[in-house]
Short mmCIF file of C-alpha atoms and ligand atoms in Angstrom, two decimals:
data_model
loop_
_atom_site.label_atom_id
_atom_site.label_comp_id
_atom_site.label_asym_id
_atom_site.label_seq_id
_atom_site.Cartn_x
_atom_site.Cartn_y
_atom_site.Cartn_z
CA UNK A 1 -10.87 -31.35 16.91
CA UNK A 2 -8.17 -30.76 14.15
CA UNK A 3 -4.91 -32.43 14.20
CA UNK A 4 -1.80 -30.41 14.09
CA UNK A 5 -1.01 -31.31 10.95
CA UNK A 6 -4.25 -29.51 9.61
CA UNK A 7 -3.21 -26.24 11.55
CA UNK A 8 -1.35 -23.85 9.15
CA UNK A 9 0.34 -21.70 11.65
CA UNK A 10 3.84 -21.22 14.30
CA UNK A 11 6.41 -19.81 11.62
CA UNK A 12 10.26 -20.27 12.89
CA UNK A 13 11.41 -17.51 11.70
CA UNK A 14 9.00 -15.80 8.91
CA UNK A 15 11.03 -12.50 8.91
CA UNK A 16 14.21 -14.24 7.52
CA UNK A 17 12.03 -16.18 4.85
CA UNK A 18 13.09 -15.05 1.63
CA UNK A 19 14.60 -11.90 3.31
CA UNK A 20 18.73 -13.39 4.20
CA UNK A 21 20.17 -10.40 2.04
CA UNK A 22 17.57 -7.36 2.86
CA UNK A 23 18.29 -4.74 5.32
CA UNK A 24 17.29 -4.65 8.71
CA UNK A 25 15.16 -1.46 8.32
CA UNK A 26 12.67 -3.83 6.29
CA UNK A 27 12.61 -6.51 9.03
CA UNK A 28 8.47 -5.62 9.57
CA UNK A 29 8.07 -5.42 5.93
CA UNK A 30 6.84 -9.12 5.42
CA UNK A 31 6.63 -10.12 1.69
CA UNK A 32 7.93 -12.41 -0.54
CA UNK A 33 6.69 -10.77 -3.43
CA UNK A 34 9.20 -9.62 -6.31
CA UNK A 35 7.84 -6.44 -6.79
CA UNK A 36 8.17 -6.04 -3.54
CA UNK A 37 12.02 -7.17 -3.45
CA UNK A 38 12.60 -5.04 -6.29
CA UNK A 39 11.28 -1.74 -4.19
CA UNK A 40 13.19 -2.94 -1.94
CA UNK A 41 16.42 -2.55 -3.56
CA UNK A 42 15.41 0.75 -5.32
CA UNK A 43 14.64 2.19 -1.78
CA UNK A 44 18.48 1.11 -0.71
CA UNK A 45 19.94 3.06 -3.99
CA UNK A 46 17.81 6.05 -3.78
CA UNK A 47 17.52 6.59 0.64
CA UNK A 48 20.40 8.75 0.59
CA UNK A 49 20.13 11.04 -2.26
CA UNK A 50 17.34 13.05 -1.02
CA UNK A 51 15.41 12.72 -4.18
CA UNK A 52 11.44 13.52 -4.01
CA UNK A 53 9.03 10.10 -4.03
CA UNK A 54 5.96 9.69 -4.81
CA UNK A 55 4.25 6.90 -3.69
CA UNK A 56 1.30 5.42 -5.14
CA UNK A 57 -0.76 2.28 -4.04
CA UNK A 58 -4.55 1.55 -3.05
CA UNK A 59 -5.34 2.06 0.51
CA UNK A 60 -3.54 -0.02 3.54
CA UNK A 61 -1.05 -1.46 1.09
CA UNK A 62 1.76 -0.01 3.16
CA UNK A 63 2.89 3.44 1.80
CA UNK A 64 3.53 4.89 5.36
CA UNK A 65 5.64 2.09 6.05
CA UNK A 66 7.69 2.31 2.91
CA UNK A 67 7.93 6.32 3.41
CA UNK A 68 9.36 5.26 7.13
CA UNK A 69 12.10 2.59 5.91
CA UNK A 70 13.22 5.61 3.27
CA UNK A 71 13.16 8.11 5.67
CA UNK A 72 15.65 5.67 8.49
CA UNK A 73 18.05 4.92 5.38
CA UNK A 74 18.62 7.84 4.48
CA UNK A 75 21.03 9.63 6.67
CA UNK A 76 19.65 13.19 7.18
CA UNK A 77 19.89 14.19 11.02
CA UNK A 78 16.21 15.28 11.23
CA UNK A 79 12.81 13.88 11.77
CA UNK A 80 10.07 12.31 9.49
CA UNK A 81 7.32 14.88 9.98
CA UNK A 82 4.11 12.87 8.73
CA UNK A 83 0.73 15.36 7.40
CA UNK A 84 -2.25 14.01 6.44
CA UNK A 85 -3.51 16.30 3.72
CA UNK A 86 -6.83 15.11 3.54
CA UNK A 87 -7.75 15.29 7.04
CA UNK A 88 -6.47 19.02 7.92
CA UNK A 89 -9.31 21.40 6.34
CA UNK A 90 -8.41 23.38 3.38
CA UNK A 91 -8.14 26.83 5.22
CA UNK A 92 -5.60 25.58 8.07
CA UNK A 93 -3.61 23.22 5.85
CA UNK A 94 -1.43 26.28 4.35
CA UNK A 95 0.00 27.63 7.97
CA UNK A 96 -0.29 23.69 9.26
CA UNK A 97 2.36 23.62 6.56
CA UNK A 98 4.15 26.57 6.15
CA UNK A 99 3.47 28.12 10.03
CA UNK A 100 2.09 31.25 10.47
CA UNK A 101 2.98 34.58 12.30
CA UNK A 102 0.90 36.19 15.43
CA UNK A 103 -2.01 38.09 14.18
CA UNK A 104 -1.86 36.62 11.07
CA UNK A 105 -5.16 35.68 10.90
CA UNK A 106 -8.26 35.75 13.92
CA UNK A 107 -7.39 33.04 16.28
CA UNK A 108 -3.32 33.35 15.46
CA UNK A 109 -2.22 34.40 18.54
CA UNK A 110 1.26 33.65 18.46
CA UNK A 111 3.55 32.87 15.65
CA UNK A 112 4.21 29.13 14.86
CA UNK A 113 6.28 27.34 12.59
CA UNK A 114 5.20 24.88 9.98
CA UNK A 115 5.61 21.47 9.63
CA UNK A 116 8.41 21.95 7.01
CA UNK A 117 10.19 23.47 9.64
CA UNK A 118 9.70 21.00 12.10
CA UNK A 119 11.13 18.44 9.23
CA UNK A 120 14.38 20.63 8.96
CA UNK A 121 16.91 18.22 8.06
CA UNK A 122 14.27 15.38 7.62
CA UNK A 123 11.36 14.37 5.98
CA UNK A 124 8.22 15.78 5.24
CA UNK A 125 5.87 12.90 4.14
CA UNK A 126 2.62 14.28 2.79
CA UNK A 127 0.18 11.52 2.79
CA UNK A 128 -3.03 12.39 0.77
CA UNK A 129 -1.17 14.87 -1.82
CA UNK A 130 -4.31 14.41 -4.10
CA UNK A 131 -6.55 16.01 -1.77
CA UNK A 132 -4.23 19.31 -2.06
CA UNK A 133 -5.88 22.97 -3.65
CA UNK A 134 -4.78 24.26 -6.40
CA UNK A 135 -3.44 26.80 -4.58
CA UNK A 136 -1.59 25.18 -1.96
CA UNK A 137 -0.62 23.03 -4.81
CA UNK A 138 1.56 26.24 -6.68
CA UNK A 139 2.87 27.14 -2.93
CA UNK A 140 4.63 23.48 -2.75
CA UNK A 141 5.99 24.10 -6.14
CA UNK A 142 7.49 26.84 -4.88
CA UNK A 143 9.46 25.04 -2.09
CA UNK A 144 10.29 21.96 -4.51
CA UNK A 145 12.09 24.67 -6.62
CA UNK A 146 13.46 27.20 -4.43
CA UNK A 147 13.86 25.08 -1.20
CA UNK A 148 12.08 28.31 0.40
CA UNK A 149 9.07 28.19 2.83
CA UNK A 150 7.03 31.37 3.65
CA UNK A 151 5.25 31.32 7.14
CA UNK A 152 1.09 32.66 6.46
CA UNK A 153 1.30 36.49 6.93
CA UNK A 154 5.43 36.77 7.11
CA UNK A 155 7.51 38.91 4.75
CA UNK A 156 10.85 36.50 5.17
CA UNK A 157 10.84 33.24 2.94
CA UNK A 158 13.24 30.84 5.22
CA UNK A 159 15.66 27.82 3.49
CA UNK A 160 14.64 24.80 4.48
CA UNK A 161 16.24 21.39 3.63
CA UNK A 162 13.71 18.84 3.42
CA UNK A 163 13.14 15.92 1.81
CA UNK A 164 9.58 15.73 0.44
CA UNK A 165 7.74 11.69 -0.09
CA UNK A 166 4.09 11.84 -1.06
CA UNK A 167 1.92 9.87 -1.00
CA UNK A 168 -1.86 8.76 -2.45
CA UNK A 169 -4.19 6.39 -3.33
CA UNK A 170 -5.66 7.94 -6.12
CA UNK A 171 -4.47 7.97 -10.00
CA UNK A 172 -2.87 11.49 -9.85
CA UNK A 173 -2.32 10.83 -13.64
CA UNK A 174 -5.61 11.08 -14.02
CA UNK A 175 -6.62 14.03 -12.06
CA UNK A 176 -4.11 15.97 -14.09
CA UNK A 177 -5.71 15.08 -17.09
CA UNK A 178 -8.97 16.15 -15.58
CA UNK A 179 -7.60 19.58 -14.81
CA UNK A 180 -7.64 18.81 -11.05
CA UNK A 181 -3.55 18.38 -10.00
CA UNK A 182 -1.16 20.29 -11.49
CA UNK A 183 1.54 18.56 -14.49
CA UNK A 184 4.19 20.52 -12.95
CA UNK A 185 3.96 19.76 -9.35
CA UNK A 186 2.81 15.96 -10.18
CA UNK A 187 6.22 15.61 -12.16
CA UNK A 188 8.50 16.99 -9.54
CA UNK A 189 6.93 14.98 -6.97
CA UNK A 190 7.44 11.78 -9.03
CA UNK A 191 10.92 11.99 -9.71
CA UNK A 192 11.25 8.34 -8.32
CA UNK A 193 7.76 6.71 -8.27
CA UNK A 194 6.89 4.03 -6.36
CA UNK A 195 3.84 1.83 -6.70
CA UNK A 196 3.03 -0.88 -4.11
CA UNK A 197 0.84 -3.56 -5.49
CA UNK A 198 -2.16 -4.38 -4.26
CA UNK A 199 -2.71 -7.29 -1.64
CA UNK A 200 -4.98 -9.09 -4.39
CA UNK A 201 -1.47 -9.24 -6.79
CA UNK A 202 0.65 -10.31 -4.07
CA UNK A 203 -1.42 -13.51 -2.50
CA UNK A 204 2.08 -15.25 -1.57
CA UNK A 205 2.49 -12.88 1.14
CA UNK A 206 -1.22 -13.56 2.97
CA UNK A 207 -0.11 -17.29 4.38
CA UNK A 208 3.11 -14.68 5.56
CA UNK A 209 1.02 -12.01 6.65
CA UNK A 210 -1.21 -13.72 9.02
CA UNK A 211 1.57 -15.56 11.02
CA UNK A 212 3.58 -12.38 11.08
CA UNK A 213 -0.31 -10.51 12.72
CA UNK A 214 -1.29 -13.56 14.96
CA UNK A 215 2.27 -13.52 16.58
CA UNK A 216 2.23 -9.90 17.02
CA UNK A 217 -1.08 -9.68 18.90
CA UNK A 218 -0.36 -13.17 20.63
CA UNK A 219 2.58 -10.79 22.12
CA UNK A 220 0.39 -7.91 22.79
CA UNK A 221 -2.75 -9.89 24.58
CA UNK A 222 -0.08 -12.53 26.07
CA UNK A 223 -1.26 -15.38 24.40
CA UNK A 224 -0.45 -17.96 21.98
CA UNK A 225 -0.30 -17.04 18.24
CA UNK A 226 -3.41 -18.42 16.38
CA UNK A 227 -3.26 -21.53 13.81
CA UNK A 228 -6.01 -21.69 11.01
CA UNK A 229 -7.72 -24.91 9.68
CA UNK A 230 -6.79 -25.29 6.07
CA UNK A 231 -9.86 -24.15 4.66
CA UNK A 232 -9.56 -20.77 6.83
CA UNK A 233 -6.64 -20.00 5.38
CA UNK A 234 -7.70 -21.17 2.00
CA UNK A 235 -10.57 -18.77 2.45
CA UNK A 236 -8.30 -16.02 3.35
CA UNK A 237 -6.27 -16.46 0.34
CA UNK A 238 -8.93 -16.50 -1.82
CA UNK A 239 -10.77 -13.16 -0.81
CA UNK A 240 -9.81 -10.05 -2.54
CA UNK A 241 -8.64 -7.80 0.32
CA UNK A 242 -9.97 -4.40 -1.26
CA UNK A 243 -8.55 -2.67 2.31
CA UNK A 244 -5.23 -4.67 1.87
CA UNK A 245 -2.72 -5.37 4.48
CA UNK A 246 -4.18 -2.86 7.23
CA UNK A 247 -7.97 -5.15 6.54
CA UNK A 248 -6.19 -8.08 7.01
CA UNK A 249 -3.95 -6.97 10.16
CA UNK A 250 -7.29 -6.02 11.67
CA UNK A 251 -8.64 -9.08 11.17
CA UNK A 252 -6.35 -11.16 12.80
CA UNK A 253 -6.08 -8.61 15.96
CA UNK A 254 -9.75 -8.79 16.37
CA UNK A 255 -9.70 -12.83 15.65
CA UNK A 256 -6.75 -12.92 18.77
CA UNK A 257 -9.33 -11.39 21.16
CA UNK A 258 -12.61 -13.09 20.24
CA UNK A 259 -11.48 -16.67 19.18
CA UNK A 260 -11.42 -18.98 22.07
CA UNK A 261 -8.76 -21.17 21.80
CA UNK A 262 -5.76 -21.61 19.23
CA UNK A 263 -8.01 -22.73 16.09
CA UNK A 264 -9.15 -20.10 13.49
CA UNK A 265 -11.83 -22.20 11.25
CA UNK A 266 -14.01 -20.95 8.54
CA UNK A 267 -17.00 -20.05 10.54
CA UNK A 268 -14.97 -17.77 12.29
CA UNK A 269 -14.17 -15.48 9.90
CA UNK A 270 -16.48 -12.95 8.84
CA UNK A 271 -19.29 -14.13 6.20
CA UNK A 272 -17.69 -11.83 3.30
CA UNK A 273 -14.55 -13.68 3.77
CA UNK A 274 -15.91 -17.05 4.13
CA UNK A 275 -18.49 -16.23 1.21
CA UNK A 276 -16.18 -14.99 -1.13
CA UNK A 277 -14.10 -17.57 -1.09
CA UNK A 278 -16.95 -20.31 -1.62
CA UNK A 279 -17.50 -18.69 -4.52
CA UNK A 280 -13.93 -18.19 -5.78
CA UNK A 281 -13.38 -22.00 -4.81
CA UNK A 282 -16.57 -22.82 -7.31
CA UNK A 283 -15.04 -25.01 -10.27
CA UNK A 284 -16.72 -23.68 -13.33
CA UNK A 285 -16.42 -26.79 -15.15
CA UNK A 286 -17.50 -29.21 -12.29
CA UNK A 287 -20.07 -27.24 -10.58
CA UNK A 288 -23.77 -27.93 -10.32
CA UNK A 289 -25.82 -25.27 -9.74
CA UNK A 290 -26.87 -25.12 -6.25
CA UNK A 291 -30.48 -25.45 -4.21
CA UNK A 292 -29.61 -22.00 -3.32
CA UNK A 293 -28.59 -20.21 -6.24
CA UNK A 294 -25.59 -18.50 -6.92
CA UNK A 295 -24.27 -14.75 -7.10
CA UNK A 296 -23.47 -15.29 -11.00
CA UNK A 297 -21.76 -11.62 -11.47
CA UNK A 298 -19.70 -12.04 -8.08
CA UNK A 299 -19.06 -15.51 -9.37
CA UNK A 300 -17.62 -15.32 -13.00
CA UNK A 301 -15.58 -11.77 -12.06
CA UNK A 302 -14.00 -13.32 -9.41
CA UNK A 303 -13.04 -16.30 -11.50
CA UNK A 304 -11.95 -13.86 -14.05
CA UNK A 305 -9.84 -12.51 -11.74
CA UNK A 306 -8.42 -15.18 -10.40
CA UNK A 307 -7.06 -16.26 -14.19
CA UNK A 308 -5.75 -12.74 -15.39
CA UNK A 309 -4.00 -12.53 -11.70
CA UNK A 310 -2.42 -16.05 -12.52
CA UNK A 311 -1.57 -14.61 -16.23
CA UNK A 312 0.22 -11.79 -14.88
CA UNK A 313 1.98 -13.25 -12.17
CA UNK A 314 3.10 -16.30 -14.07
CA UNK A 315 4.34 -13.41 -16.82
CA UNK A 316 6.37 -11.08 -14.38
CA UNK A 317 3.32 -8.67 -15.79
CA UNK A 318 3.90 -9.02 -19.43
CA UNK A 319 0.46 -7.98 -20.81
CA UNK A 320 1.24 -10.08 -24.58
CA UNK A 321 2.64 -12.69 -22.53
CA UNK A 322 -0.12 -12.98 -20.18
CA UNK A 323 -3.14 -12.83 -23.05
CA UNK A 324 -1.41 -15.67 -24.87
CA UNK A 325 -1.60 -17.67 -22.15
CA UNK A 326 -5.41 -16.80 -21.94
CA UNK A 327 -5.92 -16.90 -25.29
CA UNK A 328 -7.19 -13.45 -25.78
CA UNK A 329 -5.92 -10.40 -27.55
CA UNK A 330 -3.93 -8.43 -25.84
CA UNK A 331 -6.01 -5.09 -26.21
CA UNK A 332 -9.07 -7.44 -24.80
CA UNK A 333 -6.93 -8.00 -21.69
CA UNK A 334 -5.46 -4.67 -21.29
CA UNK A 335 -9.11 -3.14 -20.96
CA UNK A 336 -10.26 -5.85 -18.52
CA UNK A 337 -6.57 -5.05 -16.43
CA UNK A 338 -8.11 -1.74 -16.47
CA UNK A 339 -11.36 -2.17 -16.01
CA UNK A 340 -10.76 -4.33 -12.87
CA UNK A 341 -8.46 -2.57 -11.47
CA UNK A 342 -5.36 -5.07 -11.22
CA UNK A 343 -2.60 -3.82 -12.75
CA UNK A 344 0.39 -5.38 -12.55
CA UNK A 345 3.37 -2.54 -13.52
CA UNK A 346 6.75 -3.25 -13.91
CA UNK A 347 8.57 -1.15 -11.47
CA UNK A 348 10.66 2.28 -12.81
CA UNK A 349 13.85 0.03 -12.26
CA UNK A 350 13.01 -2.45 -14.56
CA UNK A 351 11.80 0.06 -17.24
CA UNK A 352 15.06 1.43 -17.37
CA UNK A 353 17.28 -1.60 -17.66
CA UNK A 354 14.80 -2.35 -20.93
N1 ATP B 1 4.31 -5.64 4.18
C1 ATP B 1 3.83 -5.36 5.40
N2 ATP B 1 4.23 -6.09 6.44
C2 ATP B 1 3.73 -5.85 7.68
N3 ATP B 1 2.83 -4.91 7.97
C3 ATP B 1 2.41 -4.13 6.95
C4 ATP B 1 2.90 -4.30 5.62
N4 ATP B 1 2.31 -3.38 4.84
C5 ATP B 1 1.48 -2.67 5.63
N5 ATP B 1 1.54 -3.11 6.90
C6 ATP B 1 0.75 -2.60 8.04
O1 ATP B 1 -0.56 -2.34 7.53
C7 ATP B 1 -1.08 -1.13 8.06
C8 ATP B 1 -1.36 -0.16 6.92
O2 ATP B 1 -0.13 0.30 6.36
P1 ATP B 1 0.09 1.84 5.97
O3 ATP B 1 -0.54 2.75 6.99
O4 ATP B 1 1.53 2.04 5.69
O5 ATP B 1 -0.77 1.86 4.63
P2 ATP B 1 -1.14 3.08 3.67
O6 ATP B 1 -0.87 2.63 2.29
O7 ATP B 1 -0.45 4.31 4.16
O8 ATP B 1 -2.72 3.19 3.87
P3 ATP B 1 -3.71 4.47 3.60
O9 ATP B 1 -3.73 4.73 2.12
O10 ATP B 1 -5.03 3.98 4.07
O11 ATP B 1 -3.15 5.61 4.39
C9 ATP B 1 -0.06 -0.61 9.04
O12 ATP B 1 -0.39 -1.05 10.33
C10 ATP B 1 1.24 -1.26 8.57
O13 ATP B 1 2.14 -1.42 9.63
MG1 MG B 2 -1.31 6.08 4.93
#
C-alpha cells in the first residue's frame, strides 16, 4: 500500500497555478509553459481585430481550443462555425461551404446556405485547411479578398463578414513548396501564425495535465480524482506523447473507469507508456546491459531527445545557445531538430521585438 506522501495527486487549485494575471476565457487551458503564456497574450492583442490565424501544431495539441478562446474574445455578435475539411469529401465541401441553390446539382433539392453564412458575424474555423483542392483553395482566396461568398449554382455573390482561423497539422510551408497549397492563399491565411508546441516540448504541463483530467472525470463518473505512485507519473513524464494532450486526456478518462481504487501505479498504464519510460529512465553511463536485451535505436533516440529537449528549453529555443551547451555545431543540431521533429520556435511576438 503506498503512503500518501508517495501519491502525486489532489491539486488546490491547479487552474490559478501560474495563471493569477490570464483571462478567464483560458481558465481550461492548463499550462505553465512560456510559449504557451506568450500565445496567450498575443491571442488577448489580436481577438478583436478580426485578423485571419492560422494555426499550426501536431495533432491533439489543442488548436480547437485556442481557435475557441479567440473566437469568445473577440467581440463579433456571431457564432464560431467549426468545418472539418478533411472529413467532408471533396465534391460536397464547396456548397458545405459556400451553400448551394435548388437544382443546383442532382440531390439539391432546395437551396441552402453555406457555412460562411451561418458564421455571419462570427467565425469560420476551418480545421484541416491542408486537405483543401486546389480549386476550392482559389474560391477561399476569393472571399479572403473580396469578403464575397457565391452559393454552388447562384448568379449573386453575397458580403459576408467573417472572421476566418485555420487550422492544420501539417507543414503547409512545405506543401507549397511541393506545388500542393497555394503561396497566395497560405500567406493570407497566416497573417498572425500561431504554433502550439508539442506535448513532448512542454513536459511541465503533464504533472498539470493529469490532475486537471483525473478531476474532470472524477466529476463526470462521481468519484474521487486519481493519485499516481511516483514512478507512474515519472513514467508519464517521460513518454513522448506523439497524440499530445487529447492521448493523454484519454488516458486518464479510461484509467478513472478501469482502475479500482484511488492509486494509478506503473503496471497500470499501458505497456508503451510504462516501456518507454524504462528505457528513457536507462542511465547511459551506469547501465549494464540487461538479461533481456535492449531496444538500442528506441534507446539512444530517446536519450537524444531527452538532451536536445533540455538544450532548448534551458535556451528559450536558441539553436547556438542550445548546441554549445551540447557541444555540437550548431548546423549538427539544427538537422537533428529537424530530423526529429522537435522544434522549438520562438513565437511571431518575439521575432518582432528582435
Ligand atoms: N492545454 C490544455 N488544457 C486542457 N485541455 C486541453 C489542452 N489542450 C488540449 N486540450 C484538450 O485536448 C483535446 C484535443 O484538443 P483539440 O481538439 O483542440 O486539439 P487539435 O489540435 O485540434 O487536434 P487535431 O489536430 O487532432 O484536430 C480536447 O479535448 C481539448 O479540450
Ligand atoms: Mg482539431
Amino acid at each position: 500500500m503506498l503512503q500518501q506522501a508517495e501519491l502525486i495527486g489532489f491539486p488546490t487549485d491547479i487552474s490559478s497555478r501560474h495563471a493569477s494575471d490570464r483571462h478567464p476565457v483560458f481558465k481550461n487551458i492548463i499550462t505553465a509553459n512560456p510559449r504557451m503564456e506568450r500565445i496567450f497574450r498575443m491571442i488577448e492583442k489580436l481577438a478583436t481585430s478580426g485578423s485571419t490565424v492560422l494555426i499550426t501544431g501536431e495533432s491533439g495539441t489543442g488548436k480547437e481550443l485556442i481557435a475557441r478562446a479567440i473566437h469568445e474574445l473577440s467581440d463579433s455578435t456571431g457564432h464560431l462555425v467549426p468545418v472539418n475539411c478533411g472529413a467532408i469529401p471533396d465534391n460536397l465541401l464547396e456548397s458545405e461551404l459556400f451553400g448551394h441553390e435548388k437544382g443546383a446539382f442532382t440531390g439539391a433539392i432546395s437551396s441552402r446556405p453555406g457555412r460562411f453564412v451561418m458564421a455571419d458575424n462570427g467565425t469560420i474555423f476551418l480545421d484541416e485547411i491542408g486537405e483543401m483542392t486546389p480549386s476550392l483553395q482559389v474560391k477561399l482566396l476569393r472571399v479572403i479578398q473580396d469578403k464575397v461568398v457565391e452559393s454552388v449554382g447562384g448568379v449573386k455573390p453575397r458580403s459576408v463578414n467573417v472572421r476566418i482561423i485555420a487550422a492544420t497539422n501539417r507543414n503547409l510551408l512545405d506543401q507549397v513548396k511541393e506545388g500542393k497549397f497555394r503561396e497566395d492563399l497560405f500567406y493570407r491565411l497566416q497573417v498572425v501564425p500561431i504554433e502550439l508546441p508539442s506535448l513532448r516540448e512542454r513536459p511541465e504541463d503533464i504533472e498539470l495535465l493529469v490532475n486537471f483530467f483525473s478531476k474532470k472525470y472524477a466529476e463526470e463518473n462521481d468519484r474521487r480524482p486519481l493519485v499516481f505512485s511516483v514512478e507512474a507519473m515519472a513514467a508519464l513524464k517521460a513518454y513522448n506523447w506523439p497524440g499530445n494532450i487529447r492521448e493523454l486526456e484519454n488516458l486518464i478518462e479510461r484509467l478513472t473507469v478501469l482502475v479500482d481504487g484511488d492509486a494509478v501505479y506503473e503496471t497500470d498504464l499501458p505497456t508503451r507508456i510504462a516501456n518507454y519510460s524504462s528505457q528513457v529512465a536507462f542511465d547511459p553511463m551506469m547501465a549494464l546491459l540487461p538479461e533481456s536485451g535492449v531496444d538500442f535505436n528506441a534507446l539512444v533516440d530517446g536519450f537524444e531527445n531527452s538532451l536536445i529537449i533540455q538544450a532548448l528549453e534551458r535556451t528559450n529555443g536558441n539553436k547556438k545557445a542550445a548546441a554549445r551547451l551540447l557541444n555540437l555545431n550548431r548546423t549538427t543540431l539544427v538537422e537533428k531538430i529537424k530530423k526529429k521533429g522537435l522544434e522549438v520556435r520562438r513565437d511571431p511576438e518575439e521575432q518582432n521585438s528582435l
